Coordinates of C-alpha atoms and ligand atoms in Angstrom, one line a residue:
X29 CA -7.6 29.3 -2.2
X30 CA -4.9 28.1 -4.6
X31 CA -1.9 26.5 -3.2
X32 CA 0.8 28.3 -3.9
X33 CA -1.0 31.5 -3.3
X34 CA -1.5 30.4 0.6
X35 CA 0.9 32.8 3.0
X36 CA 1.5 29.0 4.9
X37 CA 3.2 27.8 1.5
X38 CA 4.7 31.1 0.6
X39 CA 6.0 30.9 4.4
X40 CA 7.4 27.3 3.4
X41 CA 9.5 28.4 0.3
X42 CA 10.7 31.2 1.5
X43 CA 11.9 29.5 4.7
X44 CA 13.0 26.6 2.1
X45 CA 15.2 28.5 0.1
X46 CA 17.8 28.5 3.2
X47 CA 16.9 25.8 5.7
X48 CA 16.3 23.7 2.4
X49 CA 20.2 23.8 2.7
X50 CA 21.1 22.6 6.1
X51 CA 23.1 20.1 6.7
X52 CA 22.1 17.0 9.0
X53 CA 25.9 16.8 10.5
X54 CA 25.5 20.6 11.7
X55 CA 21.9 20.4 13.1
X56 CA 22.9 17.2 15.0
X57 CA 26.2 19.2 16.0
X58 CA 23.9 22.0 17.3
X59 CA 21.2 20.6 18.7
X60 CA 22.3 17.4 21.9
X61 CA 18.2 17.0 21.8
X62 CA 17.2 16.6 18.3
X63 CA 16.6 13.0 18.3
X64 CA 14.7 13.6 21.2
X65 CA 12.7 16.6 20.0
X66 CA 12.1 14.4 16.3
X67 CA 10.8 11.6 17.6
X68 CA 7.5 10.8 18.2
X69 CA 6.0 7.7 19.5
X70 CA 2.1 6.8 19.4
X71 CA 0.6 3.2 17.8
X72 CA 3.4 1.3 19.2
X73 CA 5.4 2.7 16.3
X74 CA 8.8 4.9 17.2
X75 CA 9.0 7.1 14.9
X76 CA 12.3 9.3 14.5
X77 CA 12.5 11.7 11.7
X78 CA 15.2 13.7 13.7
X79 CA 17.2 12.2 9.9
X80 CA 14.8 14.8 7.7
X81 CA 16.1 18.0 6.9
X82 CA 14.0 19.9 9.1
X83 CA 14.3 22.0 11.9
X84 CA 11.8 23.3 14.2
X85 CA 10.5 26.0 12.3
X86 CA 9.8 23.9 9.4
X87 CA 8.1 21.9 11.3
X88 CA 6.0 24.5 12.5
X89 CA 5.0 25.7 9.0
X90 CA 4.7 22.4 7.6
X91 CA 1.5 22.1 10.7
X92 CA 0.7 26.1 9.9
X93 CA -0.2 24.9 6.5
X94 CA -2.1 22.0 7.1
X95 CA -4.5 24.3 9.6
X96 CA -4.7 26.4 6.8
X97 CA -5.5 23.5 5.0
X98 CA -8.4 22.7 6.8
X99 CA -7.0 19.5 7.6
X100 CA -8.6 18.7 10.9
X101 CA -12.0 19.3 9.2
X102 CA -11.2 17.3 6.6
X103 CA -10.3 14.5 8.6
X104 CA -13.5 14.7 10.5
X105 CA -15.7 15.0 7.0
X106 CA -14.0 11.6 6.2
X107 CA -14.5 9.7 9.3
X108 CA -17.9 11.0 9.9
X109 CA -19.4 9.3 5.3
X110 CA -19.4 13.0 3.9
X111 CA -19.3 12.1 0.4
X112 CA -15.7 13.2 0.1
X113 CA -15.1 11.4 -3.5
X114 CA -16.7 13.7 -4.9
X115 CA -16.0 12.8 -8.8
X116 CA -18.0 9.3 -7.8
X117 CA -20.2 10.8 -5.1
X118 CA -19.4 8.3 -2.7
X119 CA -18.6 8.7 1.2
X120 CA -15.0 7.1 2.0
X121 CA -15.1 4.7 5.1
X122 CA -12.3 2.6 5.4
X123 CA -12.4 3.7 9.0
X124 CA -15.5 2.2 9.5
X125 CA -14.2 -1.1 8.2
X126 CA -12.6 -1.3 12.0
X127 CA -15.0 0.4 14.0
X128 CA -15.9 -1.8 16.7
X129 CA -19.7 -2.3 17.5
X130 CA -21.8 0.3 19.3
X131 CA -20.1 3.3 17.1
X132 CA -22.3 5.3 14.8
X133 CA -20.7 6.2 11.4
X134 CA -23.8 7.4 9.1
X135 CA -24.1 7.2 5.2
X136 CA -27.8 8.4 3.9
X137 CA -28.6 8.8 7.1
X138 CA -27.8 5.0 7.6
X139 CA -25.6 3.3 10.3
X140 CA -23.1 1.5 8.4
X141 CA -21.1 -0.2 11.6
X142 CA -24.0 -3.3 11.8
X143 CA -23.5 -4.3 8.3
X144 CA -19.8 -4.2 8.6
X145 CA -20.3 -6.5 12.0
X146 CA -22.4 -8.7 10.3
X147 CA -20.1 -9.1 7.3
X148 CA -16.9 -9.8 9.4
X149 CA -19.4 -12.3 11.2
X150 CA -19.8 -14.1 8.4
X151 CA -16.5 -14.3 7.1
X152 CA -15.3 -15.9 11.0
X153 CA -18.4 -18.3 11.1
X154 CA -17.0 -19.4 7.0
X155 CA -13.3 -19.3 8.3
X156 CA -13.5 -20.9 11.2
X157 CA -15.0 -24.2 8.8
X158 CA -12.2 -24.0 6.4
X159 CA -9.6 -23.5 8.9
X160 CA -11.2 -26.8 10.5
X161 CA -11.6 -29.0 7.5
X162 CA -14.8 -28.9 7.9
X163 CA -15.9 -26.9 4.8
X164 CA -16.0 -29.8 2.2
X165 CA -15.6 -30.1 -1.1
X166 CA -17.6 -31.6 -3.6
X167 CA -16.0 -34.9 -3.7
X168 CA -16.0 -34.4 -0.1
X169 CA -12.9 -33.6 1.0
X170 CA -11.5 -31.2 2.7
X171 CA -10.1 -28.1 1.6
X172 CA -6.7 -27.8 1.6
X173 CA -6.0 -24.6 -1.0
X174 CA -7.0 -21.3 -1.4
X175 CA -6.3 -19.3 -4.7
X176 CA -7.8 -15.9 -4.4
X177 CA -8.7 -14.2 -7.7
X178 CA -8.6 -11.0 -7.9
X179 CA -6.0 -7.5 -9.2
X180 CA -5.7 -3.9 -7.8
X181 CA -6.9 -3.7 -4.4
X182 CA -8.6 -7.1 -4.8
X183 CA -5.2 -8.2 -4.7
X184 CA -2.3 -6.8 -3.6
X185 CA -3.8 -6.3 0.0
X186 CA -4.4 -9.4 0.7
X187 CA -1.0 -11.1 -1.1
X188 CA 0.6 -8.8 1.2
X189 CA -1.3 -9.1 4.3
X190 CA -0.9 -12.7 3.6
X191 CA 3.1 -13.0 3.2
X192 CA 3.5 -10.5 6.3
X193 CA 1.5 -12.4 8.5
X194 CA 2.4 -15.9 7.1
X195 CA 4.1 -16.3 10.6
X196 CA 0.9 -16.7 12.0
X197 CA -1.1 -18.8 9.4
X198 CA -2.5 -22.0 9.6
X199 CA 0.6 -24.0 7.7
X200 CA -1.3 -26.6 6.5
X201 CA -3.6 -24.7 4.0
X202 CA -2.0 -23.2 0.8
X203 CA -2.2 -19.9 -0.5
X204 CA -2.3 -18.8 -4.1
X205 CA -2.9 -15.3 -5.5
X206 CA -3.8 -15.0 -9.4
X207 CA -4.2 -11.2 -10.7
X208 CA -2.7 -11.5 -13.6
X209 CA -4.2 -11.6 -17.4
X210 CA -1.3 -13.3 -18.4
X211 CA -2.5 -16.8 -18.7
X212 CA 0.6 -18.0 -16.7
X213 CA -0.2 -16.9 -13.2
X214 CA -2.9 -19.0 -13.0
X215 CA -1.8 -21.4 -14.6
X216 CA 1.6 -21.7 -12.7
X217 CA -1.0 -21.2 -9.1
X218 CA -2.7 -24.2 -9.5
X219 CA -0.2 -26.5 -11.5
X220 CA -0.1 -28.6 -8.4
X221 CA -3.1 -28.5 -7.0
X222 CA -6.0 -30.9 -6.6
X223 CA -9.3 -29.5 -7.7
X224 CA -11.2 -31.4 -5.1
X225 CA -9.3 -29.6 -2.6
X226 CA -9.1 -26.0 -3.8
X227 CA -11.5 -22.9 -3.3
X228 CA -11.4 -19.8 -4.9
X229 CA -12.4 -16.9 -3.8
X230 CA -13.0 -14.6 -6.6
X231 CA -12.9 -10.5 -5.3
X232 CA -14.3 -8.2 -7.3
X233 CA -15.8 -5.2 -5.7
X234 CA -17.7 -4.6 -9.2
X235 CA -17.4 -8.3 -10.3
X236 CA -16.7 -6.8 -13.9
X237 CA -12.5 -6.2 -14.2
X238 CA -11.7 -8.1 -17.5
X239 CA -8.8 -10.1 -15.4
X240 CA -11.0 -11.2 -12.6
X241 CA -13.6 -12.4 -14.3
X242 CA -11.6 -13.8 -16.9
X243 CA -9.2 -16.2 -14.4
X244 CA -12.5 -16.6 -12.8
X245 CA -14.3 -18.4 -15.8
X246 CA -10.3 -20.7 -16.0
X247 CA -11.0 -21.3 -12.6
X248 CA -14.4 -22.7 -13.1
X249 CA -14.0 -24.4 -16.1
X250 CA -10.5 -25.9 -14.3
X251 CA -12.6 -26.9 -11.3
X252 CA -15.4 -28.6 -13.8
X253 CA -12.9 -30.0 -16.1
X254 CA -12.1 -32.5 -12.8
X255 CA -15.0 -32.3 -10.9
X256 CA -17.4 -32.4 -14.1
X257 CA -21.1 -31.5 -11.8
X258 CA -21.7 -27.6 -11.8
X259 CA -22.9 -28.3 -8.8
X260 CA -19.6 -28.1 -7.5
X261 CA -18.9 -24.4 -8.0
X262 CA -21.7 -23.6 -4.8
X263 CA -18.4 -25.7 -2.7
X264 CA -15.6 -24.6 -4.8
X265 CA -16.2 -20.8 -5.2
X266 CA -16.8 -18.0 -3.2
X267 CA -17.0 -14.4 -4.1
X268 CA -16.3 -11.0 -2.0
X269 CA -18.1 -8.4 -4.3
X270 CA -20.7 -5.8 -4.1
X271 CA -22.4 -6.6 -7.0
X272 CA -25.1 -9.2 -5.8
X273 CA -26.6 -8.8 -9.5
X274 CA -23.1 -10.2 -10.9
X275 CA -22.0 -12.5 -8.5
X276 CA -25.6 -14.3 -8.9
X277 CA -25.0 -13.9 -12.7
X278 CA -21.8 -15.8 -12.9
X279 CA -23.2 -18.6 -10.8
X280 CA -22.1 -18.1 -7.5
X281 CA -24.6 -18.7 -5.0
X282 CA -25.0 -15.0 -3.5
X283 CA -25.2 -17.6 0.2
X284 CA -21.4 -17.7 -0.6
X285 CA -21.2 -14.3 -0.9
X286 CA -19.7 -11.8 1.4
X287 CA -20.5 -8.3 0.5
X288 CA -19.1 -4.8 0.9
X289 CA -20.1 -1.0 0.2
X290 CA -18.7 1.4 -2.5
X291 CA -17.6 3.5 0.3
X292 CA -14.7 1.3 0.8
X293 CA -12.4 2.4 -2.4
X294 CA -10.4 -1.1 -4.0
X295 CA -6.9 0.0 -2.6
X296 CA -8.3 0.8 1.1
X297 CA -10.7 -2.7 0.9
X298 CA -7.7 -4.7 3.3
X299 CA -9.7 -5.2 6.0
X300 CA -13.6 -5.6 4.4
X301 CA -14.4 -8.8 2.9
X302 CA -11.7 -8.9 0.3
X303 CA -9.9 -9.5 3.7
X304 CA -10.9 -13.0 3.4
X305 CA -8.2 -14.9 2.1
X306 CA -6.4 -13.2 5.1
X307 CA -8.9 -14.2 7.3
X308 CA -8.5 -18.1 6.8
X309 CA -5.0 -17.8 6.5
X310 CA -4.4 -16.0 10.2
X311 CA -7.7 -16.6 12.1
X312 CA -10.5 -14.0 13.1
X313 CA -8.5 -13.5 16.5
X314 CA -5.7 -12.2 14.1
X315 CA -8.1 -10.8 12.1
X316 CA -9.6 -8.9 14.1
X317 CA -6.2 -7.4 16.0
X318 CA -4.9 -6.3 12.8
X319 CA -8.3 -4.4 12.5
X320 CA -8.1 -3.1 16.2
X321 CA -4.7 -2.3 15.4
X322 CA -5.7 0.2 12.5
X323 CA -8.4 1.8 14.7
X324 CA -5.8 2.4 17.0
X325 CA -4.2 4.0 14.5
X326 CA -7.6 6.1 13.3
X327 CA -8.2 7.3 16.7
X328 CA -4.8 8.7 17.1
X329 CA -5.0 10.3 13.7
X330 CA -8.4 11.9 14.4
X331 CA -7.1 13.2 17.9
X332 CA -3.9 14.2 18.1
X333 CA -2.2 17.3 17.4
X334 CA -0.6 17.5 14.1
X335 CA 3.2 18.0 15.7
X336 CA 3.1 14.8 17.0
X337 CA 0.6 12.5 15.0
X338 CA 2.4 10.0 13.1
X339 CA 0.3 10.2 9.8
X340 CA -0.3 14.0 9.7
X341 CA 3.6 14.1 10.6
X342 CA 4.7 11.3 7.6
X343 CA 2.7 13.2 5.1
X344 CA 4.1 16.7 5.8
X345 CA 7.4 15.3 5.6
X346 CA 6.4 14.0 2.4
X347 CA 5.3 17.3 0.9
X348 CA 8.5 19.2 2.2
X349 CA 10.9 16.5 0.5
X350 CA 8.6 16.5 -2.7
X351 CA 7.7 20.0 -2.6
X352 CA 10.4 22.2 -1.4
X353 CA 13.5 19.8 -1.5
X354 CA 12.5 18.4 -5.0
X355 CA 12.4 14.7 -4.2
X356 CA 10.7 13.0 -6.9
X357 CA 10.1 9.3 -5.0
X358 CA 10.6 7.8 -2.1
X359 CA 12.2 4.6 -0.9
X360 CA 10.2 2.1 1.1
X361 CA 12.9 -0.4 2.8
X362 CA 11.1 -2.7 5.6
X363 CA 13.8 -4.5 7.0
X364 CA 11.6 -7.8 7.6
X365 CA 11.8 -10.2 4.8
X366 CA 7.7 -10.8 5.6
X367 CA 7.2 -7.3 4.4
X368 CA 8.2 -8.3 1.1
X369 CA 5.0 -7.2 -0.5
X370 CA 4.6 -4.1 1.3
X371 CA 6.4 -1.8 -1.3
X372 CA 4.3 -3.0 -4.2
X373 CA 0.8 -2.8 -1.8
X374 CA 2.1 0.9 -0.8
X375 CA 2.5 2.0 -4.7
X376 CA -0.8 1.5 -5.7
X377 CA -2.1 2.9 -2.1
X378 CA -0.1 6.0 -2.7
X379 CA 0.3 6.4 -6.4
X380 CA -3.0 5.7 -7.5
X381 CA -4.1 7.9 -4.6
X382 CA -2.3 10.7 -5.4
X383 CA -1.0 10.6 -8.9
X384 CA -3.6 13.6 -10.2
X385 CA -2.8 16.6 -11.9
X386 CA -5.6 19.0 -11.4
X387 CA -7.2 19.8 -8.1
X388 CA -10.9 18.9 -7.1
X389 CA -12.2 21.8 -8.4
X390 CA -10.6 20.5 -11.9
X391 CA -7.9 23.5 -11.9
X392 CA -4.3 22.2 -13.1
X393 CA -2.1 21.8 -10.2
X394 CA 1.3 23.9 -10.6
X395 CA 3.0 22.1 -7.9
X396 CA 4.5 18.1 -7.9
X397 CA 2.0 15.5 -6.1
X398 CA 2.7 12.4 -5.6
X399 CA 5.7 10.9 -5.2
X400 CA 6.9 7.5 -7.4
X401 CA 7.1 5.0 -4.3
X402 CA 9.2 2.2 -4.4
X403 CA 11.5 0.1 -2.4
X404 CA 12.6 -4.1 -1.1
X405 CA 13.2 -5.5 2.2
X406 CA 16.3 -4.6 3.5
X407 CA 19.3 -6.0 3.2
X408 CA 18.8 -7.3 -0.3
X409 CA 18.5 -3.2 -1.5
X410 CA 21.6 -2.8 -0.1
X411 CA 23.1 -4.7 -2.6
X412 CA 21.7 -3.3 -5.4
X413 CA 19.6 0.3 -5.9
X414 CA 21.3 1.8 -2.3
X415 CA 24.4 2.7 -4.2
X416 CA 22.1 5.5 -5.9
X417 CA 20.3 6.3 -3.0
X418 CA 24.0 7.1 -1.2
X419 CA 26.2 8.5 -4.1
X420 CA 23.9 9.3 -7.1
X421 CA 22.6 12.9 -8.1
X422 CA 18.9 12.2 -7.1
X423 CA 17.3 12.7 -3.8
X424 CA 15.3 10.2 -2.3
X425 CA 14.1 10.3 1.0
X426 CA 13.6 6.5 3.1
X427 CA 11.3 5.3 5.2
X428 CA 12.9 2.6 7.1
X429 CA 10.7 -0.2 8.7
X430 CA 12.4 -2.0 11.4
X431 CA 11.1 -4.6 14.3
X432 CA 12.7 -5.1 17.7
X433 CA 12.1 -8.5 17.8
X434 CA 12.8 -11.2 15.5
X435 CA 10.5 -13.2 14.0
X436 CA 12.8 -15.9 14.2
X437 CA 15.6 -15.9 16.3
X438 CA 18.3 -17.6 14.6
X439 CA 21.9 -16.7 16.3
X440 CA 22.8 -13.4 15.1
X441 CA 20.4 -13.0 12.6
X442 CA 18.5 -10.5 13.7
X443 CA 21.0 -8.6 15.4
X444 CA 23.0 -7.7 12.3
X445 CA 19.8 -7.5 10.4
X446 CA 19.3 -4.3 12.9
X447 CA 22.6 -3.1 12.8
X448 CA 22.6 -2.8 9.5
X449 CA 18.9 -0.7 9.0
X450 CA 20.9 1.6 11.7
X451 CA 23.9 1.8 9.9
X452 CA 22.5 3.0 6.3
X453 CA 20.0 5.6 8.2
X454 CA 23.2 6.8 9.7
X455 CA 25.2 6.7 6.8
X456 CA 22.8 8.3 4.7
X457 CA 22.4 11.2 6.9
X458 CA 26.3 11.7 7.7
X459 CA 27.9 10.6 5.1
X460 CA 32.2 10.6 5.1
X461 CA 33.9 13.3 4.3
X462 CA 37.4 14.0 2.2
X463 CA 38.9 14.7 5.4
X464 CA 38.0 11.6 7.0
X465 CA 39.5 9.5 4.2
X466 CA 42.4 11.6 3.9
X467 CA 43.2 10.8 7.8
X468 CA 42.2 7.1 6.7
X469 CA 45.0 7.5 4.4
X470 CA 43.1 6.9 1.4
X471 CA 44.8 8.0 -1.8
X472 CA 44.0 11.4 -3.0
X473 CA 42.9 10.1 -6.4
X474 CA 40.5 7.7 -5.4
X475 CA 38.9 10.4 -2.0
X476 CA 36.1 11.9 -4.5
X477 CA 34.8 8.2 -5.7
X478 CA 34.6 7.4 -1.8
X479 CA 33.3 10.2 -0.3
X480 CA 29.7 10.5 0.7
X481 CA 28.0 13.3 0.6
X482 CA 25.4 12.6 3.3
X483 CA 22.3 14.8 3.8
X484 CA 20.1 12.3 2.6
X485 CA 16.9 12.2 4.5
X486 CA 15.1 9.1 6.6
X487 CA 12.7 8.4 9.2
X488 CA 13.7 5.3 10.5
X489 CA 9.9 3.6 12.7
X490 CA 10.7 1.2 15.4
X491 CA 8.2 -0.9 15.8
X492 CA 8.4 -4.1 18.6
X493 CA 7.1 -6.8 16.2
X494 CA 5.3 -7.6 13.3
X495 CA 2.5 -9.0 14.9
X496 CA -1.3 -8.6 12.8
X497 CA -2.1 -5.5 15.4
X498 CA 1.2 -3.8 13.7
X499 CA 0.5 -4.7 10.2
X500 CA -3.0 -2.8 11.4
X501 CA -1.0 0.2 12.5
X502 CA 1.4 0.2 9.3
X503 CA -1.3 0.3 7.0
X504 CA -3.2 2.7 8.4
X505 CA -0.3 5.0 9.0
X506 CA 0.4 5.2 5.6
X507 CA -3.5 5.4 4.5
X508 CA -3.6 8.6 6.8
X509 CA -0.4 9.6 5.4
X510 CA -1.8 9.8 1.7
X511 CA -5.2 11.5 2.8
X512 CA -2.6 14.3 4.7
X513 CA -0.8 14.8 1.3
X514 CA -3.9 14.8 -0.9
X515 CA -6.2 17.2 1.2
X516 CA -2.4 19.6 1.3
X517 CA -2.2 19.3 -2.2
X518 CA -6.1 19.9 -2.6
X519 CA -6.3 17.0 -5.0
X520 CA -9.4 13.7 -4.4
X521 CA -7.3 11.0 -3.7
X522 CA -9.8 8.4 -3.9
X523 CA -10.7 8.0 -7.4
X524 CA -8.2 6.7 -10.3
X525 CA -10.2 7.7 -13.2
X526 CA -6.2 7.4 -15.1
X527 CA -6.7 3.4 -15.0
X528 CA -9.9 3.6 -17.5
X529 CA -8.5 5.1 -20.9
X530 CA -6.4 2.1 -21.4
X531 CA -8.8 -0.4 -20.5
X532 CA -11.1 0.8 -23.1
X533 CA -8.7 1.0 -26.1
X534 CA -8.0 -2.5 -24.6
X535 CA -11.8 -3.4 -25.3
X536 CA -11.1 -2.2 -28.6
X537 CA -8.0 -4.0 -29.6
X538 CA -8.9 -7.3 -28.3
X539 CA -11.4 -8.1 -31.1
X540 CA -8.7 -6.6 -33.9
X541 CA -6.0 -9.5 -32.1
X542 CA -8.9 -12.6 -32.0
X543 CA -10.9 -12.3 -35.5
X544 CA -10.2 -14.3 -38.3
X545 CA -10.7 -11.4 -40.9
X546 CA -7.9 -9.1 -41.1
X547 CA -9.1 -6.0 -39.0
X548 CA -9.8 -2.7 -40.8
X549 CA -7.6 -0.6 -38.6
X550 CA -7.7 2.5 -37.4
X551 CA -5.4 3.4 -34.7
X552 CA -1.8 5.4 -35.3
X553 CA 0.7 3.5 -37.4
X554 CA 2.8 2.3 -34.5
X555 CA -0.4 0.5 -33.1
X556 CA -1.2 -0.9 -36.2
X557 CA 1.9 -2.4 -37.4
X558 CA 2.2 -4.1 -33.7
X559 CA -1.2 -5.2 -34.0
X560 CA -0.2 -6.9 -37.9
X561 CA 3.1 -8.1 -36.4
X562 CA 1.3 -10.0 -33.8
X563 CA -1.9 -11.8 -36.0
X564 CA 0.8 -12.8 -38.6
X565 CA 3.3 -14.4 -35.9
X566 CA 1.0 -15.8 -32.7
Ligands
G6Q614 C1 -8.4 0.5 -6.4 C2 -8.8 0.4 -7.8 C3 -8.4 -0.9 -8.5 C4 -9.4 -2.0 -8.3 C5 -9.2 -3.1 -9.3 C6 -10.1 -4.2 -9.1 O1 -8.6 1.4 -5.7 O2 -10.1 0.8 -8.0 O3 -7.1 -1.3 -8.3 O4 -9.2 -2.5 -7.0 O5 -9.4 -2.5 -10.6 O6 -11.4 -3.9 -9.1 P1 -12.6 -4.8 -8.7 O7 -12.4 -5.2 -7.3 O8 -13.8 -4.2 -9.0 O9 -12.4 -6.1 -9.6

């Protein structure tokens, strides 16, 4: 049934049209409990929304709606390899990634947990060497770099998996990440490195992306320019793909391969192979918490009731702010400097996920989906964007990410690190009033520039540390988050068919920028006079 024809969403706007309105000083006024009552804690992640303008009863239609939904089904048809992407015909199984041994999860009538054992297997038995020094390169030294290749979910998982859990890496090896077409990322990744010493992994799921493959070839013919033997590249280059054909192809031995399925979508491939980067960095111990962290976070997600499961609960949220209080994006502020990355990983994760405008069936949506995510660590924000966020005419909700212990405890660091992720959750919900600056004495002139309006919403998660288990639980959190909103909004979230038009006008341009002759063109005039601009000034 359509959407907005359901009596569960009906239910929502009308209720909308006055709760929509309440004000967060009032229901904390009324209500001694409501931190109490809007704060849930599973995963090891607190998690207080008792700062979103809801009340009870919202909440209760916001779970009405996704029974109606068919949400608990759907959850089940995912964890159990339906073929739930339907537009690619291809089961979604990112849960099965972190399934420990001994469960069954079917695709074709295939167990799928053994392969992803004896994948993760691999990648230990090929860390542990590089980790030790003992994977050598061709000259015979050790390896002392890693530059993963790689854009999209090849890439901003592990960057960011990398930089969170840098705490816990082995500090001896570097780390580079190249994504980029732009001739300058690699170039500025490996300006300092030795050839002799440097591997790269090259992470393609289809081992075909134009930018992969292209810093791929500079990579090799880098790696050759110093080490001059293609026999080299078997030491040199790994790849994480699931294209045997292509891997083989570009001359990577398919030993050095370490494979994955195409029911593990690019943005949701953290914790498969394209992990590996992360694997060396942290260790397979670490490894494999973060991965027993997400399951932890699965298992809650498949069990528990919707009023008080984290994921179900974040994405609800999400569709009242978007939905019925007209929030357009959504603020991500992790106040841990090691989460720098997150924001970026969490746009594509969300955006590409959800940024569709018709529903599975193909009919045009007539409702928003998903929200433009965005957001820096905390306190840098602060300094910058928050101003908006506190006084400007847009709402945008904030998910606050905050860690009772420090990483590093360095005299009061942490402490007003903490008080200040309180404080702007606070001041965003209460604001200060005219009256309050009046009694402040401030002058009458200058009360409206410094009153705050408060009523801005925010969940604020408390989690104890940012170990790899809790980057597990994070991630996964917000994976189950997206799959709530999509199946709400009745919308596939794991396909991104968007990405391909531009890629193949791309395919078509490239020849028109590289050919001697001038190009007969034939695209609109503002392409072609860019395209003539460029060939007569490069
Ligand atoms: C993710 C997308 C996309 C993909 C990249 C890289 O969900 O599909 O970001 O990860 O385009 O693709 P390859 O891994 O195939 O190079």
């Amino acid at each position: 049934m359509k959407l907005t024809e359901m009596k569960e969403w009906k239910a929502l706007e009308a209720h909308s049209a006055k709760a929509g309105k309440a004000r967060l000083r009032d229901l904390f006024a009324a209500d001694p409990k409501r931190a109490e009552k809007f704060t849930v804690e599973a995963a090891g992640i607190y998690f207080d929304y008792s700062k979103q303008r809801v009340g009870a009863g919202t909440m209760n239609m916001l779970c009405d709606l996704a029974e109606a939904s068919g949400l608990r089904g759907k959850i089940e048809a995912m964890f159990s390899g339906e073929k739930i992407n339907v537009t690619e015909g291809r089961a979604v199984l990112h849960t099965a990634l972190r399934a420990p041994k001994g469960t069954v999860v079917k695709v074709d009538g295939e167990d799928v947990v053994p392969q992803v054992h004896e994948v993760l297997d691999r990648m230990e038995a090929f860390s542990r060497k590089v980790r030790a020094g003992e994977w050598k390169g061709h000259t015979g030294k050790a390896i002392k770099n890693i530059v993963n290749i790689g854009i999209g979910g090849s890439d901003l998982g592990p960057v960011m998996a990398y930089e969170a859990l840098k705490n816990y890496s082995q500090r001896g090896l570097t780390f580079r990440f190249v994504s980029n077409i732009d001739g300058t990322d690699f170039a500025e990744a490996v300006q300092d490195l030795d050839p002799a010493e440097t591997l790269f992994i090259v992470a393609s799921k289809t081992f075909t992306t134009l930018e992969t493959m292209t810093n791929a070839q500079t990579a090799k013919d880098w790696a050759l320019a110093a080490l001059k033997d293609p026999a080299a590249i078997a030491k040199h280059f790994v790849a994480l793909s699931t294209n045997a054909a292509k891997v083989a192809g570009f001359g990577i031995d398919t030993a050095n391969m370490f494979g994955f399925w195409d029911w593990v979508g690019g943005r949701y491939s953290m914790f498969s192979a394209i992990g590996l980067s992360t694997m060396i960095a942290i260790g397979p111990e670490n490894f494999r918490a973060m991965l027993a962290g997400a399951r932890e976070m699965d298992e809650h997600y498949r069990t528990a009731p919707f009023d008080v499961n984290l994921p179900a609960l974040m994405g609800l949220l999400n569709v009242w702010n978007n939905n019925f209080l007209g929030a357009a994006s959504i603020a991500v502020l992790p106040y841990e400097q090691y989460l720098k990355r997150f924001p970026a990983y969490l746009q594509q994760m969300t955006m590409e996920s959800n940024g569709k405008r018709v529903t599975i069936d193909g009919q045009a949506v007539d409702y928003q989906t998903s929200q433009v995510y965005w957001g820096e660590p905390g306190t840098n924000g602060q300094h910058s964007f928050y101003q908006l966020i506190h006084q400007g005419t847009k709402l945008i909700p904030c998910d606050f990410i905050a860690f009772s212990k420090a990483a590093h405890s360095l005299g009061r660091h942490h402490d007003l690190l903490m008080a200040n992720v309180f404080a702007q959750a606070e001041a965003l919900a209460f604001g200060k009033t005219a009256d309050e600056l009046k009694q402040e004495g401030v002058k009458d002139w200058l009360i409206p520039h410094k009153t705050f309006e408060g009523n801005r919403p925010s969940t604020t998660m408390l989690l104890d540390e940012l170990t790899p288990a809790a980057l597990g639980r994070l991630v996964a959190l917000y994976e189950h988050s997206v799959f709530t909103q999509g199946m709400i909004w009745q919308i596939g979230p794991f396909d991104q068919w968007g990405v391909e038009l531009g890629k193949v006008l791309a395919g078509r341009i490239a020849p028109e920028l590289e050919g001697k002759a001038e190009p007969e063109l034939k695209h609109d005039a503002s392409t072609n006079a860019l395209i003539r601009r460029y060939r007569a000034r490069k």
